[in-house]
mmCIF file of C-alpha atoms in Angstrom:
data_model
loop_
_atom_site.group_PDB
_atom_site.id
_atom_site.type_symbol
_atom_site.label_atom_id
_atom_site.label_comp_id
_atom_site.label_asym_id
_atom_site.label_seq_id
_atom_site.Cartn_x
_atom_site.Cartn_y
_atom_site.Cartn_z
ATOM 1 C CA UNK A 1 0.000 0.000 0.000
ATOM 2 C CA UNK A 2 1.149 3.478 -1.390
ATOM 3 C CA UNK A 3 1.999 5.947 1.690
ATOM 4 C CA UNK A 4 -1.420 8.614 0.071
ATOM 5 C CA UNK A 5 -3.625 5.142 1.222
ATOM 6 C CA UNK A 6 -2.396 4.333 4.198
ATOM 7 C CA UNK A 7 -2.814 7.873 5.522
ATOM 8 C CA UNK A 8 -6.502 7.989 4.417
ATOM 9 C CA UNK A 9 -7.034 4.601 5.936
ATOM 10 C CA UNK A 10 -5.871 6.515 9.361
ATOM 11 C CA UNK A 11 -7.723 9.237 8.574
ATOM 12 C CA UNK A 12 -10.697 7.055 8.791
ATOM 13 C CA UNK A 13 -10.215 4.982 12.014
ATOM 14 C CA UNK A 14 -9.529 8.700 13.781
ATOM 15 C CA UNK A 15 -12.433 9.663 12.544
ATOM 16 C CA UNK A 16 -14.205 6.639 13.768
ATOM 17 C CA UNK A 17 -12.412 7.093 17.018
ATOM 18 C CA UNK A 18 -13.602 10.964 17.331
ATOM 19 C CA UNK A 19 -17.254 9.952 16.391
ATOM 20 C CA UNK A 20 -17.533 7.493 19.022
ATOM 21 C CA UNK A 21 -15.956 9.060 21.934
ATOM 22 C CA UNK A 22 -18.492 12.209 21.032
ATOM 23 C CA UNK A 23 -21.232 9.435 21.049
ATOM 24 C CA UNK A 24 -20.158 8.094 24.269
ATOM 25 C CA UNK A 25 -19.771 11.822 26.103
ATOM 26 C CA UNK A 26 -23.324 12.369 24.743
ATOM 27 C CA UNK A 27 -24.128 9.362 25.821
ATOM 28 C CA UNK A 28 -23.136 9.557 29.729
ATOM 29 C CA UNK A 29 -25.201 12.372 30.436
ATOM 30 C CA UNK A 30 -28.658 9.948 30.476
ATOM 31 C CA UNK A 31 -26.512 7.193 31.633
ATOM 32 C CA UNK A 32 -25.377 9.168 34.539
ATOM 33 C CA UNK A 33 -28.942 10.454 35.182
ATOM 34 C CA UNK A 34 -29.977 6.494 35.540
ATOM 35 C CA UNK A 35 -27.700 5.923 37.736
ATOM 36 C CA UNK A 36 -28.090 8.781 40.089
ATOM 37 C CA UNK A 37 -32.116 8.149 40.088
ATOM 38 C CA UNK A 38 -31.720 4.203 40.845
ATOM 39 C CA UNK A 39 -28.784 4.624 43.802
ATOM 40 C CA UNK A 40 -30.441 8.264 44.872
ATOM 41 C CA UNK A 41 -26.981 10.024 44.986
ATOM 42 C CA UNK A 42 -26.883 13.536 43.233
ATOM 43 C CA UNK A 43 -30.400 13.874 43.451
ATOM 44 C CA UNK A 44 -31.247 17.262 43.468
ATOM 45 C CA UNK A 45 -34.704 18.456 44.897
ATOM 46 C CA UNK A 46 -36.211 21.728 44.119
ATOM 47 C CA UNK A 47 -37.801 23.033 47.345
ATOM 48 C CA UNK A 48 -40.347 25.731 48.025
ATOM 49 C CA UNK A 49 -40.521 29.080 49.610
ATOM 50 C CA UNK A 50 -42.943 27.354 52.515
ATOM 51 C CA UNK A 51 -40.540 24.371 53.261
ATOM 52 C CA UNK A 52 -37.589 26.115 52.998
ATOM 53 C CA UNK A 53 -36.095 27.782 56.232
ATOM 54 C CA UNK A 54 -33.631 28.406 57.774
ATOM 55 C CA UNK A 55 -32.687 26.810 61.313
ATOM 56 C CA UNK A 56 -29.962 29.260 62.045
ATOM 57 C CA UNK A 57 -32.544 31.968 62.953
ATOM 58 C CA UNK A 58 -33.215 32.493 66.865
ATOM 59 C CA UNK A 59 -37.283 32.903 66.534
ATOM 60 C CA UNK A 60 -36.678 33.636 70.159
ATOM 61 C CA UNK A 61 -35.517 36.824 70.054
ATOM 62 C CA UNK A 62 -36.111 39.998 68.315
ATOM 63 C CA UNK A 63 -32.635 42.509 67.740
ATOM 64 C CA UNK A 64 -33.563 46.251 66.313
ATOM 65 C CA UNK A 65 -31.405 47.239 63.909
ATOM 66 C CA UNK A 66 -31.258 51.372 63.858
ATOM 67 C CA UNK A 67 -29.235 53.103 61.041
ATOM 68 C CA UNK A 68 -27.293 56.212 60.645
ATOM 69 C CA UNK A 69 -25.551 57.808 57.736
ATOM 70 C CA UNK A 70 -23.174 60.767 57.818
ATOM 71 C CA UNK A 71 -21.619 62.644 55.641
ATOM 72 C CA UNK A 72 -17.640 64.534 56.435
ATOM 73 C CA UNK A 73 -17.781 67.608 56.383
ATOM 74 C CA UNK A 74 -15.765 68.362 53.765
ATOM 75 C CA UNK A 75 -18.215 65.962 50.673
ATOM 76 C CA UNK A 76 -21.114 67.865 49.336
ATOM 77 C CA UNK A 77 -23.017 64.561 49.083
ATOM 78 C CA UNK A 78 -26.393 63.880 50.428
ATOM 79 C CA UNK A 79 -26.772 60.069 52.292
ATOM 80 C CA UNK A 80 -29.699 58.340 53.925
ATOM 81 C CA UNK A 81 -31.231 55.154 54.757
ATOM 82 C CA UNK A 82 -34.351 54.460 53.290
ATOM 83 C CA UNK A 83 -35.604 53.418 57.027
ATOM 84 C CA UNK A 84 -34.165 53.931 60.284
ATOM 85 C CA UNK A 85 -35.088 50.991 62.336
ATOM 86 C CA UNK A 86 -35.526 47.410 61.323
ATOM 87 C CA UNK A 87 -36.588 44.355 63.623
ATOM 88 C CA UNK A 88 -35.064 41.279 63.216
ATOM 89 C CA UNK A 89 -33.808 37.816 64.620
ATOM 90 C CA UNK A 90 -30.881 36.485 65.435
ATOM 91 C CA UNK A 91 -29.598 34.796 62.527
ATOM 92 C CA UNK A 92 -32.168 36.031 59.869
ATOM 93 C CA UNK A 93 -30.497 37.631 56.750
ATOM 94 C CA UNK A 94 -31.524 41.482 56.259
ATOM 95 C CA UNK A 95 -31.410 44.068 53.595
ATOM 96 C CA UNK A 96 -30.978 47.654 53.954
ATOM 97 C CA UNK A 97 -31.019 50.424 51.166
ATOM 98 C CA UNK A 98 -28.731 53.542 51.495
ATOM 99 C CA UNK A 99 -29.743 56.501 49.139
ATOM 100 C CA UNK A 100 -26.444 58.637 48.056
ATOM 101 C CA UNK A 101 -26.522 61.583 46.143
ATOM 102 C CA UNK A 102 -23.520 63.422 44.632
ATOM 103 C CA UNK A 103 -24.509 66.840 44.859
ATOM 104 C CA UNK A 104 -21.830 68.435 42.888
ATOM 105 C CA UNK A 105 -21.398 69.275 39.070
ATOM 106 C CA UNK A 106 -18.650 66.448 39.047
ATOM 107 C CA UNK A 107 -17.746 63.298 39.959
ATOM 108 C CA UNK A 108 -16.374 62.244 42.705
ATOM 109 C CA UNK A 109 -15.009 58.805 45.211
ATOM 110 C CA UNK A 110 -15.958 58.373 48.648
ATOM 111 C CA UNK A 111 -15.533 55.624 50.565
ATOM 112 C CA UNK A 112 -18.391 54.692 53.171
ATOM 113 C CA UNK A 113 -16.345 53.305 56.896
ATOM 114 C CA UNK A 114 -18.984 51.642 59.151
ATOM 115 C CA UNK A 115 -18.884 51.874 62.948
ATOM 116 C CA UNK A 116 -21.444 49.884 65.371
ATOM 117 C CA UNK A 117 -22.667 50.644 68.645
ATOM 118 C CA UNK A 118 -22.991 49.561 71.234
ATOM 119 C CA UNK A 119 -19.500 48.460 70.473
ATOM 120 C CA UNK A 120 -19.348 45.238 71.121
ATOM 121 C CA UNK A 121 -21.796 44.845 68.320
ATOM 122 C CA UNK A 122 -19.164 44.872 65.620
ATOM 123 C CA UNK A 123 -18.032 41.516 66.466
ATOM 124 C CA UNK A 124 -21.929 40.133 65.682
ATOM 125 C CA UNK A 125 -23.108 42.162 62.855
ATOM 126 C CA UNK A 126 -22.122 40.537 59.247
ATOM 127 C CA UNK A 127 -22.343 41.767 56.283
ATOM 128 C CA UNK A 128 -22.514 39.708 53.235
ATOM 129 C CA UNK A 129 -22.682 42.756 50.936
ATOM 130 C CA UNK A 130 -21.755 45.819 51.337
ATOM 131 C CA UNK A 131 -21.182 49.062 49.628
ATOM 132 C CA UNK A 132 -18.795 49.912 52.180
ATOM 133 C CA UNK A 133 -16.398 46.992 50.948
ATOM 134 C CA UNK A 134 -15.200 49.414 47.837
ATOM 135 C CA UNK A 135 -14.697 52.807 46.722
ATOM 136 C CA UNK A 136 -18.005 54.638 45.403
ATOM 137 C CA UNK A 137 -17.642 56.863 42.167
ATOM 138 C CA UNK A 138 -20.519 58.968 41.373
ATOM 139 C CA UNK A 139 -21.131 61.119 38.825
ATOM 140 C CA UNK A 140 -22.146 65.028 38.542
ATOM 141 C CA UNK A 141 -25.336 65.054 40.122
ATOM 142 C CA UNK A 142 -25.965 61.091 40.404
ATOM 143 C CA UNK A 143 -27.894 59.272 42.910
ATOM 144 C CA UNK A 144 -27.782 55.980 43.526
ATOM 145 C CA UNK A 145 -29.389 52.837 45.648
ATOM 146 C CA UNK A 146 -26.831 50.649 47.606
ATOM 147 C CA UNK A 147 -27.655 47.706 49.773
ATOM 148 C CA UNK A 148 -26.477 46.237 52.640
ATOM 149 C CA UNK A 149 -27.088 42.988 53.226
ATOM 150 C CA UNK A 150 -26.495 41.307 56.632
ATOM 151 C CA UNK A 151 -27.692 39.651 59.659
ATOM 152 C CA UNK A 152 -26.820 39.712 62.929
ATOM 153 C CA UNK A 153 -25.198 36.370 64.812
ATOM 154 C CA UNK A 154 -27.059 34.446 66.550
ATOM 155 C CA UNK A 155 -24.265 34.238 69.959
ATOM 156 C CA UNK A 156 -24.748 38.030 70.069
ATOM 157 C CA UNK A 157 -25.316 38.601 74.149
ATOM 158 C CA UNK A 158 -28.752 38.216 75.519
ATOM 159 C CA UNK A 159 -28.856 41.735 76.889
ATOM 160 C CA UNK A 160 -27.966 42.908 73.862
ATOM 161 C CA UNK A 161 -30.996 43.841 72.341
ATOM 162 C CA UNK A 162 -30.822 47.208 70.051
ATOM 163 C CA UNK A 163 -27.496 47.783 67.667
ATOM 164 C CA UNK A 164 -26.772 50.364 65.551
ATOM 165 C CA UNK A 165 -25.035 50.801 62.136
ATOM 166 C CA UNK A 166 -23.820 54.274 61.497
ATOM 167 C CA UNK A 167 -21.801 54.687 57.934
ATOM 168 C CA UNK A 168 -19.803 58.045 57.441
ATOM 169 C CA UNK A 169 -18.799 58.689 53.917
ATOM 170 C CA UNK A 170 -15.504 59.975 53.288
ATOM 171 C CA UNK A 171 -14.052 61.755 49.920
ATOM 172 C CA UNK A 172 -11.089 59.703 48.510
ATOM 173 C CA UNK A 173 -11.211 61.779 45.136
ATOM 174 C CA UNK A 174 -7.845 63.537 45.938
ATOM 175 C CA UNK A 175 -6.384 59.867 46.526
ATOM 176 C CA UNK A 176 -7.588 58.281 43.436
ATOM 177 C CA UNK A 177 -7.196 61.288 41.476
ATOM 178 C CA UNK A 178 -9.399 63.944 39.507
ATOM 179 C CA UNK A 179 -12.018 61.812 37.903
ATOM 180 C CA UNK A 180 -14.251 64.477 36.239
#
């Protein structure tokens, strides 16, 4: 056999290799399915709102939350919570909305530093989102929604029963540099 035949005889047996491993990856995905429904591992369950919650939550006790916003003297912005108290329990997870405004004709950076009182109440309250984790930038004029999600642990001191969160923006534009 001339070399030009054996190479399209290999060309052929890779491309019945390549067509048959495809077949077989398409093929584990039902396989794998079967399996998982007759030995019950992987099986994932969808479950509802009503069934769902959460046993970290102390349904015992009732924490509320006050919030405070400030702004340094020296940034022109405006910044407010949409409420100022919230009740919660131990363990549940909370949002809050901040409203900021930037109330000059350009943009500027501020960063938002969060202080708790009483203070011992920094060591319970968690955030899982915060605005206060990075820098803001705001545009002339913009205002804008942030959240901060959190909850409060559920180990936080019996007599413990009102904590506050008090954010006081601070303009970092000179640090970053002119962004307008």
């Amino acid at each position: 056999m001339d070399l030009a035949a054996q190479n399209q005889v290999m060309l052929k047996k890779l491309l019945a290799i390549v067509v048959l491993m495809g077949g077989f990856g398409i093929a584990l995905v039902p396989f794998y399915k079967k399996i998982c429904e007759v030995t019950g591992i992987s099986q994932t369950r969808v479950v509802t709102r009503a069934e769902a919650k959460n046993t970290q939550v102390d349904l015992s006790r009732t924490i509320t939350v006050q919030f405070d916003a400030t702004i340094n003297q020296q940034m022109p912005w405006r910044f407010a919570p949409k409420q100022r108290t919230i009740q919660i329990h131990p363990g549940e997870v909370a949002q809050m909305v901040y409203t900021v405004t930037n109330t000059t004709g350009k943009a500027m950076v501020g960063q938002a530093r969060p202080s708790y009182g009483p203070e011992i109440a920094g060591k319970y309250f968690n955030k899982l989102e915060c605005f206060c984790f990075n820098q803001q930038t705001l545009a002339a004029n913009e205002t804008r929604q942030m959240p901060v999600v959190f909850y409060i642990g559920r180990d936080l001191p019996k007599n413990v029963t009102t904590l506050t969160l008090s954010y006081t923006f601070f303009d970092m534009t000179a640090e970053v540099g002119d962004k307008s």
